[in-house]
PDB file of C-alpha atoms in Angstrom:
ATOM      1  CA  UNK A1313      -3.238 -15.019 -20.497  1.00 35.00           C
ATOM      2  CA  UNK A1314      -2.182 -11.914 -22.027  1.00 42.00           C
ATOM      3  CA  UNK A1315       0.950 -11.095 -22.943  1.00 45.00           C
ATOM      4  CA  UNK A1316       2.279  -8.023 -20.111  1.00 45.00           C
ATOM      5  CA  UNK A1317       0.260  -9.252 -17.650  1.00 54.00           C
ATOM      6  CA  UNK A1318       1.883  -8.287 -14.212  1.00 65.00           C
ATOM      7  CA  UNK A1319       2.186  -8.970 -10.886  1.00 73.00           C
ATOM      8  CA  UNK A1320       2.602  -5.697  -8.694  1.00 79.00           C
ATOM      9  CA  UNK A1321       2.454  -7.459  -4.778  1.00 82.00           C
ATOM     10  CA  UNK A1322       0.640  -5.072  -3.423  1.00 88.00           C
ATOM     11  CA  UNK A1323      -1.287  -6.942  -0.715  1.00 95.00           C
ATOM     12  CA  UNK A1324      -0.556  -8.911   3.008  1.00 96.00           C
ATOM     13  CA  UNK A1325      -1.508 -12.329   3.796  1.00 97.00           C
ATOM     14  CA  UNK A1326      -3.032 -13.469   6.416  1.00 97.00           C
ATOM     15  CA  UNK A1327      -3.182 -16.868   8.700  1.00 97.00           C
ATOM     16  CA  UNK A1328      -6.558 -17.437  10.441  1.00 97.00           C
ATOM     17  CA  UNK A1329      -6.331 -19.171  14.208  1.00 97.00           C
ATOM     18  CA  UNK A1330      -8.955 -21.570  15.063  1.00 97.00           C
ATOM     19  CA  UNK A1331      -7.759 -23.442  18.385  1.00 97.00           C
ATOM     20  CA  UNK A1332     -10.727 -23.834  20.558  1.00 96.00           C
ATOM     21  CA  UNK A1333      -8.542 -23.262  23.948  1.00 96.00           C
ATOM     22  CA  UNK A1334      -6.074 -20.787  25.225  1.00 97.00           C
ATOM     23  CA  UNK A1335      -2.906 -22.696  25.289  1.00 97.00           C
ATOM     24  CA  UNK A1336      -3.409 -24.444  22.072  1.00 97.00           C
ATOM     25  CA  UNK A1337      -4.455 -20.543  20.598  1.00 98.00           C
ATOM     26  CA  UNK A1338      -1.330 -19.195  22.032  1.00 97.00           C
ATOM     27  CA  UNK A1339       0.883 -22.405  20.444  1.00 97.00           C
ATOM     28  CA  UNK A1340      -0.726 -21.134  17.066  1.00 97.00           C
ATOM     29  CA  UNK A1341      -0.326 -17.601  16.960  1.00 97.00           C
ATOM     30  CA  UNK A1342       3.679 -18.446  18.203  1.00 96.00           C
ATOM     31  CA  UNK A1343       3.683 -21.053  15.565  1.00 95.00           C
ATOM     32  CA  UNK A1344       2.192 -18.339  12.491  1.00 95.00           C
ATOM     33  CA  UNK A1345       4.762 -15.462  13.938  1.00 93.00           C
ATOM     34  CA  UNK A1346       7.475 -17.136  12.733  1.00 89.00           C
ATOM     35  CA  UNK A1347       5.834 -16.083   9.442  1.00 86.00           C
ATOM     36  CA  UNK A1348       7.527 -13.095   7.632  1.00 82.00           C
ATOM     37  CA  UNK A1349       5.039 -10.335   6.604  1.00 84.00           C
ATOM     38  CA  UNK A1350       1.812 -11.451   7.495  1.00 94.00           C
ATOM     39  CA  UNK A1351      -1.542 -10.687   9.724  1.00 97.00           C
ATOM     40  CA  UNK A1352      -2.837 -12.530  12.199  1.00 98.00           C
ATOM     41  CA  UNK A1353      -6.834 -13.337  12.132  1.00 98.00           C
ATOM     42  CA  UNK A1354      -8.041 -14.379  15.711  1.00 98.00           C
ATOM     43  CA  UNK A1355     -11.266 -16.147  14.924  1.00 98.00           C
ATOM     44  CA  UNK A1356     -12.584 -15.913  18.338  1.00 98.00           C
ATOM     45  CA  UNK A1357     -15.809 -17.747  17.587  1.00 98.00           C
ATOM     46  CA  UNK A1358     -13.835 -21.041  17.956  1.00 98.00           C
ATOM     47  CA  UNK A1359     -13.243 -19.792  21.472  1.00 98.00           C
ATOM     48  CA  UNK A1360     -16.796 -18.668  22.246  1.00 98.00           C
ATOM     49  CA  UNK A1361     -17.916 -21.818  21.412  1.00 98.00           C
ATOM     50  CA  UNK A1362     -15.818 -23.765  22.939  1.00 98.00           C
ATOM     51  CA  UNK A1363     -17.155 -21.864  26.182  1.00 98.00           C
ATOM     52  CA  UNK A1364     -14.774 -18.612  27.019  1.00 98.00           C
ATOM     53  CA  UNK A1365     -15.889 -15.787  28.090  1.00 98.00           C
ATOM     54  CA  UNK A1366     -15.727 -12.668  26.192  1.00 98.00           C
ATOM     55  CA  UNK A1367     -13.251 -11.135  28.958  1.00 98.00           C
ATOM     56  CA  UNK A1368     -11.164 -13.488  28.870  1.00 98.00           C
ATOM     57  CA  UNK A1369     -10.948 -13.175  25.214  1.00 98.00           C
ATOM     58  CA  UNK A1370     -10.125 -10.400  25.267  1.00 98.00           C
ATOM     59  CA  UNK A1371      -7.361 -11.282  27.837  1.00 98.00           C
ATOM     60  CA  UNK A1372      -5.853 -13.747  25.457  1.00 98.00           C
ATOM     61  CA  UNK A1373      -5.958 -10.925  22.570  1.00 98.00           C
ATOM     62  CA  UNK A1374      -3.970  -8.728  24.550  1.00 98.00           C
ATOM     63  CA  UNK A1375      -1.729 -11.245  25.889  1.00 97.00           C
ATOM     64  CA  UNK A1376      -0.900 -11.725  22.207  1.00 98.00           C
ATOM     65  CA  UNK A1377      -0.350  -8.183  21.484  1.00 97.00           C
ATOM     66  CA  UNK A1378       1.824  -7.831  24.324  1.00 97.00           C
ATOM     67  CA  UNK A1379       4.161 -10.588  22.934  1.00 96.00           C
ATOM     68  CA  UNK A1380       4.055  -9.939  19.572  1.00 95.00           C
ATOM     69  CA  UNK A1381       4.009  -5.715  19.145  1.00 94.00           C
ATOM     70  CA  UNK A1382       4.628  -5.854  15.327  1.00 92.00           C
ATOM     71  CA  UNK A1383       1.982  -7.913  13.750  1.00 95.00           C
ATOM     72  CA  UNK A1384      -1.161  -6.797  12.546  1.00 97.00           C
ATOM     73  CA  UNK A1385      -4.353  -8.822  14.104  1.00 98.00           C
ATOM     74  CA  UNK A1386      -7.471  -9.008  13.082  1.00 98.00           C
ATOM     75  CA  UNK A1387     -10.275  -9.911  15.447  1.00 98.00           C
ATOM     76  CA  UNK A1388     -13.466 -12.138  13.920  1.00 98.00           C
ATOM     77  CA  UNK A1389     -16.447 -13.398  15.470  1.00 98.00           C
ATOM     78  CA  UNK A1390     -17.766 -15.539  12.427  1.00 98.00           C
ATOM     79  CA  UNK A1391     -21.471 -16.839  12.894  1.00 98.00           C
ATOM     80  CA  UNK A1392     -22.822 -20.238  11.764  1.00 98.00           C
ATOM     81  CA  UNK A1393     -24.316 -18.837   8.607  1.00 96.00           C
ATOM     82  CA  UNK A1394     -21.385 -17.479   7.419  1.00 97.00           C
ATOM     83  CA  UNK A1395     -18.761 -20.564   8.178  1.00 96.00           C
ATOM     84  CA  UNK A1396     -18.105 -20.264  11.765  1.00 97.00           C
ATOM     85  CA  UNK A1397     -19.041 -21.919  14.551  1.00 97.00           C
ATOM     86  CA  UNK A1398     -21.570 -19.479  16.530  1.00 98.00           C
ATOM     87  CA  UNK A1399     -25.043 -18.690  16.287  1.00 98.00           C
ATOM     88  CA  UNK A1400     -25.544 -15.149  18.107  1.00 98.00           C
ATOM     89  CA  UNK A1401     -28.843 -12.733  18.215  1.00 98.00           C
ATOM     90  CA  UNK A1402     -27.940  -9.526  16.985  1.00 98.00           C
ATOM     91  CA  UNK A1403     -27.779  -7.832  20.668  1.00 98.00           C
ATOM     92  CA  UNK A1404     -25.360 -10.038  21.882  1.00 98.00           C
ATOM     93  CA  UNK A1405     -23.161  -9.934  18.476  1.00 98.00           C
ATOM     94  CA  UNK A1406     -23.100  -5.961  18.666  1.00 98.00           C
ATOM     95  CA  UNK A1407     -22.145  -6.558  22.983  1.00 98.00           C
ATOM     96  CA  UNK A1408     -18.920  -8.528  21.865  1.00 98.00           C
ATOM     97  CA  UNK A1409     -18.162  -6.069  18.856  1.00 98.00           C
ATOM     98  CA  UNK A1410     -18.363  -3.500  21.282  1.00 98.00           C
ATOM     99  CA  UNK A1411     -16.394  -4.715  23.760  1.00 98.00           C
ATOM    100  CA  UNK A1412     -13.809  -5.778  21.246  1.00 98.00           C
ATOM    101  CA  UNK A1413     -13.549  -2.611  19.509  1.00 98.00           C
ATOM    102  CA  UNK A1414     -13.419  -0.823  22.881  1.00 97.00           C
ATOM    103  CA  UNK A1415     -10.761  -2.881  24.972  1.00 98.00           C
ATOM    104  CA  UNK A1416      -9.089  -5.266  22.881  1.00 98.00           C
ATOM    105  CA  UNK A1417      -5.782  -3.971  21.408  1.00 98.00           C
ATOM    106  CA  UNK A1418      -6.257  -5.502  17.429  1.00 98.00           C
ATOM    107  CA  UNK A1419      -5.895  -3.706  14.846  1.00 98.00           C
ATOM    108  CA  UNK A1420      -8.921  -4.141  12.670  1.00 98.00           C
ATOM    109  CA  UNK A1421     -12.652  -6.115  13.773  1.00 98.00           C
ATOM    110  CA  UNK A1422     -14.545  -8.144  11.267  1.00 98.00           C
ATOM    111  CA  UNK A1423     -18.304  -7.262  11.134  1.00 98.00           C
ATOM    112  CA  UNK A1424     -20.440  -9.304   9.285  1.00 98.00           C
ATOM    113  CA  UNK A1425     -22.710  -7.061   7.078  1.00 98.00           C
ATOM    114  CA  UNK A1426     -26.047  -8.826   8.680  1.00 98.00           C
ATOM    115  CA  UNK A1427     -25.537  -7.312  12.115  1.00 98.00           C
ATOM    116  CA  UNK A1428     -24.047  -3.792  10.669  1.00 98.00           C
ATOM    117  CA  UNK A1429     -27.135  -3.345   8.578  1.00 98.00           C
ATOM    118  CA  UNK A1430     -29.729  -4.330  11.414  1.00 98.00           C
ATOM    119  CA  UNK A1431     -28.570  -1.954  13.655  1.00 98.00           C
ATOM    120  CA  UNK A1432     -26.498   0.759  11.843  1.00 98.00           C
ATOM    121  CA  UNK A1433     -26.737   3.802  14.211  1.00 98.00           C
ATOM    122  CA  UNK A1434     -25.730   2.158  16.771  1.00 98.00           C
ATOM    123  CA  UNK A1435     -22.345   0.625  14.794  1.00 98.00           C
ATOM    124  CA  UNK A1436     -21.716   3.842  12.884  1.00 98.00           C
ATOM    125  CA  UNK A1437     -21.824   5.537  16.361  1.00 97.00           C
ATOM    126  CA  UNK A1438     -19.699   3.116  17.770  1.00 98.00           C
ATOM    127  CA  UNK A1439     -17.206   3.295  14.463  1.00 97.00           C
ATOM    128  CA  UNK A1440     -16.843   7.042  15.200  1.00 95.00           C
ATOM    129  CA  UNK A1441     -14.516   6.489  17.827  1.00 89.00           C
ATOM    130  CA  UNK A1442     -11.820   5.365  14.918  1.00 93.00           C
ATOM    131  CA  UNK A1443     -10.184   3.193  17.906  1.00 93.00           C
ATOM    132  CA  UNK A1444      -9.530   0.265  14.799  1.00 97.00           C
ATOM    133  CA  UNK A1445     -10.013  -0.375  11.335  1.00 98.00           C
ATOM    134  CA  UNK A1446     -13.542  -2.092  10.709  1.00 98.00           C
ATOM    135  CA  UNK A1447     -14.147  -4.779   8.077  1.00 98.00           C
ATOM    136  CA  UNK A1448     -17.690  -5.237   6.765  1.00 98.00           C
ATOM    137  CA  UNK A1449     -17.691  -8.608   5.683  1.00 98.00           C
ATOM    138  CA  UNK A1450     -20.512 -11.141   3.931  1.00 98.00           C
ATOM    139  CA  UNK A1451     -20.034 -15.006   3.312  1.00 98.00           C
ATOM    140  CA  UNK A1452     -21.613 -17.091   0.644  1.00 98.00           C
ATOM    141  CA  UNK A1453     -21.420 -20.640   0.218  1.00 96.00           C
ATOM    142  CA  UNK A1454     -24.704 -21.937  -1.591  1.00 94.00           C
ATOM    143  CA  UNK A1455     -25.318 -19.747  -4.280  1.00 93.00           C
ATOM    144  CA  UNK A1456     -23.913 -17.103  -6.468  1.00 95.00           C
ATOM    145  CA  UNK A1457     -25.156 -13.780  -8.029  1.00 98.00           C
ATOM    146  CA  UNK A1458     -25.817 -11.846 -11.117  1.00 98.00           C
ATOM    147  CA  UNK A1459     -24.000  -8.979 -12.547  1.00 98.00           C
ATOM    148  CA  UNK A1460     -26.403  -6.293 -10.918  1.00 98.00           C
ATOM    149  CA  UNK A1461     -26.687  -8.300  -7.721  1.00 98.00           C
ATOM    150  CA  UNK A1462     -23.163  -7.844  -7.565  1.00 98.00           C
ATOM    151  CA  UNK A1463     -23.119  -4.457  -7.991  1.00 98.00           C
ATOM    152  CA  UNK A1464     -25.575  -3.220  -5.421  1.00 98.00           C
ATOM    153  CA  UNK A1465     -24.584  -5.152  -2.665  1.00 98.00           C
ATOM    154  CA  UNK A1466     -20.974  -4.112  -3.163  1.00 98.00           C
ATOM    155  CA  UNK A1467     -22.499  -0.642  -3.134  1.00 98.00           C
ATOM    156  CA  UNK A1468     -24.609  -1.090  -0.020  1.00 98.00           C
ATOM    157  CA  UNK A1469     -20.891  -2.186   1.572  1.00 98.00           C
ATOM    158  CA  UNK A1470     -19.168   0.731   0.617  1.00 98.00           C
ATOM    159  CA  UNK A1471     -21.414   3.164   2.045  1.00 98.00           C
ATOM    160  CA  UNK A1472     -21.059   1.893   5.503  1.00 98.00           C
ATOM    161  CA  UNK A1473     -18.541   2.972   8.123  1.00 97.00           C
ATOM    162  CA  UNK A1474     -16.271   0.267   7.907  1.00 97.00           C
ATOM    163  CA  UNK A1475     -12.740   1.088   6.296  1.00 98.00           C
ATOM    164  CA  UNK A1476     -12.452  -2.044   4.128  1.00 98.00           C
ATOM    165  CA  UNK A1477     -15.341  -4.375   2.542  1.00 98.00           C
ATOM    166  CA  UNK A1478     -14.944  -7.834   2.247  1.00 98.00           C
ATOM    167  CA  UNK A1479     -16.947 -10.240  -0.223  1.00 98.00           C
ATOM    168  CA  UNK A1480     -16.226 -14.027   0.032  1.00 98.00           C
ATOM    169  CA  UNK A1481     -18.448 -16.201  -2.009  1.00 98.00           C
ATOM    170  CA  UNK A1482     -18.018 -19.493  -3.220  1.00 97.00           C
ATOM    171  CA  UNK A1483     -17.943 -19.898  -6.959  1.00 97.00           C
ATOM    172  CA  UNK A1484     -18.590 -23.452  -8.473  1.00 95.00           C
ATOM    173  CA  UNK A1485     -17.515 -23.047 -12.290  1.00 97.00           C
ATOM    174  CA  UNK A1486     -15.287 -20.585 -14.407  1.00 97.00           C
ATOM    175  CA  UNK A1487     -18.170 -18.606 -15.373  1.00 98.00           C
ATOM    176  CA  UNK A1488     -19.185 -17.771 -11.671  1.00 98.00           C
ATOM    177  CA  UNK A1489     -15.387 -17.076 -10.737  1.00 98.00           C
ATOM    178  CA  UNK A1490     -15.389 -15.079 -13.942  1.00 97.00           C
ATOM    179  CA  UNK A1491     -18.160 -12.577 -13.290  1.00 98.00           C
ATOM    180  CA  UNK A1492     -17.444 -12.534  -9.750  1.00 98.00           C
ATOM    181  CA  UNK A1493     -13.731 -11.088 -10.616  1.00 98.00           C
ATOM    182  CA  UNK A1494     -14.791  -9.084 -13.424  1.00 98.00           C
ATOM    183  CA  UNK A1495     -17.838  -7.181 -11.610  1.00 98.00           C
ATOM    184  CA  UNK A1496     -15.300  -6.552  -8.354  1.00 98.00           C
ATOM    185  CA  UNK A1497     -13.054  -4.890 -10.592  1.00 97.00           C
ATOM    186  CA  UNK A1498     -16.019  -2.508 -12.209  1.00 97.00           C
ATOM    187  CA  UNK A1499     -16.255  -1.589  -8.959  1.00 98.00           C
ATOM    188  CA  UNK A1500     -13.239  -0.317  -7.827  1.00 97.00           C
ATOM    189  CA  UNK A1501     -13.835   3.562  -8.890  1.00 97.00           C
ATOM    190  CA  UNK A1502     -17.543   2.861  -6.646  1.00 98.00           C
ATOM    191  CA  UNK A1503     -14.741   1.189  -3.949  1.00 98.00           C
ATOM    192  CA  UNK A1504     -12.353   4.590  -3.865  1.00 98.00           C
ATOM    193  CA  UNK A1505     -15.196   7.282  -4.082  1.00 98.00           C
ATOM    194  CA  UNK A1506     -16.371   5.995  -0.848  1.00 98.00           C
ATOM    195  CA  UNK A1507     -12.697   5.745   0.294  1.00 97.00           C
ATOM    196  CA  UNK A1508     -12.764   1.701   1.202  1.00 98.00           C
ATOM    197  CA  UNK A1509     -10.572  -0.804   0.327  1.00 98.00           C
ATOM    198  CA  UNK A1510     -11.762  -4.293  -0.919  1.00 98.00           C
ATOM    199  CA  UNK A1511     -11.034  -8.054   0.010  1.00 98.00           C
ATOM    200  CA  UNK A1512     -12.595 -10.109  -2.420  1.00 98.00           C
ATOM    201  CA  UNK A1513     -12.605 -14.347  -2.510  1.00 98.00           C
ATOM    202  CA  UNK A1514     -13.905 -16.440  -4.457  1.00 98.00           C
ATOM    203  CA  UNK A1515     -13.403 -19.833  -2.823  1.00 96.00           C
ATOM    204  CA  UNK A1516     -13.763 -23.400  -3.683  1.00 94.00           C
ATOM    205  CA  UNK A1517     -10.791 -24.950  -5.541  1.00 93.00           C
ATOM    206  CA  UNK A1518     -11.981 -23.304  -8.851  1.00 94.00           C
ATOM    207  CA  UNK A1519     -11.717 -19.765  -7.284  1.00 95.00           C
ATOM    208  CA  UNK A1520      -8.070 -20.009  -6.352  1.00 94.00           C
ATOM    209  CA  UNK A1521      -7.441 -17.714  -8.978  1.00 94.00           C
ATOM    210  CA  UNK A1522      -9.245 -15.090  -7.057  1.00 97.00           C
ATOM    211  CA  UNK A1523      -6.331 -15.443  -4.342  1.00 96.00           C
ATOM    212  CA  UNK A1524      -3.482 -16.232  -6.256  1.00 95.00           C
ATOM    213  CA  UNK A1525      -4.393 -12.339  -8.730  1.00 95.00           C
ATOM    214  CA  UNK A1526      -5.337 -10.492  -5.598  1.00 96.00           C
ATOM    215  CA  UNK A1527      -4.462  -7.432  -8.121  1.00 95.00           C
ATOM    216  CA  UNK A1528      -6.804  -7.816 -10.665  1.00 95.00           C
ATOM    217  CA  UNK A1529      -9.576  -6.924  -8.340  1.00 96.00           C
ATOM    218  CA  UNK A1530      -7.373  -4.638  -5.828  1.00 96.00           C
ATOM    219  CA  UNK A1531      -7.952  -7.315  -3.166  1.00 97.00           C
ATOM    220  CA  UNK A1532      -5.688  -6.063  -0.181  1.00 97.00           C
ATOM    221  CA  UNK A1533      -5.181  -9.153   2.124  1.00 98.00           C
ATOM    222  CA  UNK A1534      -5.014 -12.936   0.863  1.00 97.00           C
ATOM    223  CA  UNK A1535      -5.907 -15.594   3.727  1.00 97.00           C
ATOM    224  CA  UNK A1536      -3.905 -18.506   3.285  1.00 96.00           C
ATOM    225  CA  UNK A1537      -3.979 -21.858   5.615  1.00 95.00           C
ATOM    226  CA  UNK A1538      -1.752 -22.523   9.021  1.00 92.00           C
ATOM    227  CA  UNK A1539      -2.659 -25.727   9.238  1.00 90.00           C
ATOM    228  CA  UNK A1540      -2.918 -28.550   6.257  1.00 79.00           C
ATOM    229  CA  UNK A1541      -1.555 -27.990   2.694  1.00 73.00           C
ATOM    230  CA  UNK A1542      -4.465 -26.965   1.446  1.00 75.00           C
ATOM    231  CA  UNK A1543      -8.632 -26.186   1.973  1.00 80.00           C
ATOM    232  CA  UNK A1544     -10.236 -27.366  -1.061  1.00 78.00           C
ATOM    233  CA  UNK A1545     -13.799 -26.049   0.458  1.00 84.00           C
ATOM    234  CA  UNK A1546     -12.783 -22.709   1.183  1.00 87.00           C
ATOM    235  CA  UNK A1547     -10.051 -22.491  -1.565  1.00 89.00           C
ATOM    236  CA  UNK A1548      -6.779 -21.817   1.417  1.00 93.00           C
ATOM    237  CA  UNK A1549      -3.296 -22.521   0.181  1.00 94.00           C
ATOM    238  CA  UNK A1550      -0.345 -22.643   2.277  1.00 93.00           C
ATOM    239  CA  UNK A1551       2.320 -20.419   1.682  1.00 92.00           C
ATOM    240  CA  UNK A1552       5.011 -22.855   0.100  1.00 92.00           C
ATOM    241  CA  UNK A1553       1.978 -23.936  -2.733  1.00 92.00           C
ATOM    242  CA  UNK A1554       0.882 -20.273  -3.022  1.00 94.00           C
ATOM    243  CA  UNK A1555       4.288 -19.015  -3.833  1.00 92.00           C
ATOM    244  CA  UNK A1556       4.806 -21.721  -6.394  1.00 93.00           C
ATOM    245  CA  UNK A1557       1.485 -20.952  -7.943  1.00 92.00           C
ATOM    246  CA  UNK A1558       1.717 -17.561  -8.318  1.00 93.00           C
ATOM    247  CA  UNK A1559       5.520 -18.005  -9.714  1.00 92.00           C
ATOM    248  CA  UNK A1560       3.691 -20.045 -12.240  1.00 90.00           C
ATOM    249  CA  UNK A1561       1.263 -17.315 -12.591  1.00 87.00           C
ATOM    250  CA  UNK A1562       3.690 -14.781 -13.246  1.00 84.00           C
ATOM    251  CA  UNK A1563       6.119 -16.770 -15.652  1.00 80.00           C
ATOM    252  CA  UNK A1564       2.757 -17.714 -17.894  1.00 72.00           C
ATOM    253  CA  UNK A1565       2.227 -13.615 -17.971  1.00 61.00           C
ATOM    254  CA  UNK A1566       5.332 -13.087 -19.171  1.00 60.00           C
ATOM    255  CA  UNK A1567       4.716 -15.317 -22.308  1.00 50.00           C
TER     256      UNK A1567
END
């Protein structure tokens, strides 16, 4: 590593919930609140499948809010094809975004790039309401992209209406995590003209790296795991192994 390499902090992490019930969701979100400085995901497709309606969803959501005013919570419906646990046609996906965005008191909404790009006008008129912070999101787990592939798909991102883009994609070598990291930085001045700010992950245990030097590629929010010490699949670190990680990170910089 080069010598002066720095650490500047300059990101939030974030716990996802995945109970499939209401009191067992609750327990969890009590359980991550303990948690100093950190967001909240919701993935509500573990409740959807499970059965729950998306009312009382929503009631849960709020329930949370109402109990815990200060943290930030982010509301995600993630679909079968991109690791979660629902499969949804598009009209039904953009009725629970709406509803979401409309009467559920989060402060930011995953949207998976699929849906947004289907049926744009209607999102970007929905978006104009500025209610929440939107995240366009996409999900990769079975392959991995060029250079210029890269490039224009992070481009297509940052020209929708959402307020942050997020890219996760699972990398399966040090070359992939390489380019990955190194084509999400050369696109950070692409990132602020259109005003957005950028989550991107590599995971997979070789893409750690990705989480643990959020800076390198201005990566805003780092999900770590709530529940097991670590997710080798998905790359998740609790916060006791992140913390000595990145310690280790920073003391090799300073070499």
């Amino acid at each position: 590593m080069a010598k002066g390499f720095k650490l500047k902090n300059d990101f939030e992490f974030c716990y996802p919930v995945l109970e499939d019930n209401k009191s067992a969701f609750l327990k969890k979100v009590a359980e991550i609140n303990s948690e100093k400085q950190c967001m909240i995901e919701l993935r509500l497709d573990y409740l959807l499948y499970a059965g729950l309606s998306i009312d009382d969803i929503i009631k849960i959501i709020n329930t949370v809010r109402t109990k815990y005013t200060n943290k930030k919570l982010i509301a995600t419906i993630r679909t079968v094809s991109e690791g979660g646990k629902v499969d949804l046609t598009k009209e039904k996906y953009f009725y629970y975004i709406k509803e979401l965005y409309l009467n559920a008191k989060v402060n930011f909404i995953d949207v998976e790039y699929k849906f947004y790009k289907i049926d744009k006008i209607y999102y970007d008129s929905l978006f104009k309401k500025k209610k929440k912070k939107i995240i366009i999101s996409m999900h990769f787990f079975d392959r991995i992209f060029f250079e210029n592939e890269y490039i224009k798909l992070f481009t297509e991102m940052a020209e929708s209406s959402g307020d942050i883009v997020k890219f996760a994609i699972k990398t399966f070598s040090k070359e992939d995590l390489f380019l990955f990291m190194l084509t999400a930085k050369k696109c950070e001045k692409i990132m602020k003209k259109n005003k957005k700010e950028t989550i991107y992950i590599a995971m997979g245990t070789v893409g750690m790296l990705s989480r643990l030097w959020p800076e390198f590629t201005n990566t805003k929010i780092v999900f770590l795991t709530a529940y097991k010490e670590m997710d080798l699949e998905l790359g998740q670190m609790n916060r006791e192994n992140y913390v000595k990680y990145r310690n280790i990170l920073a003391k090799n910089g300073k070499n």
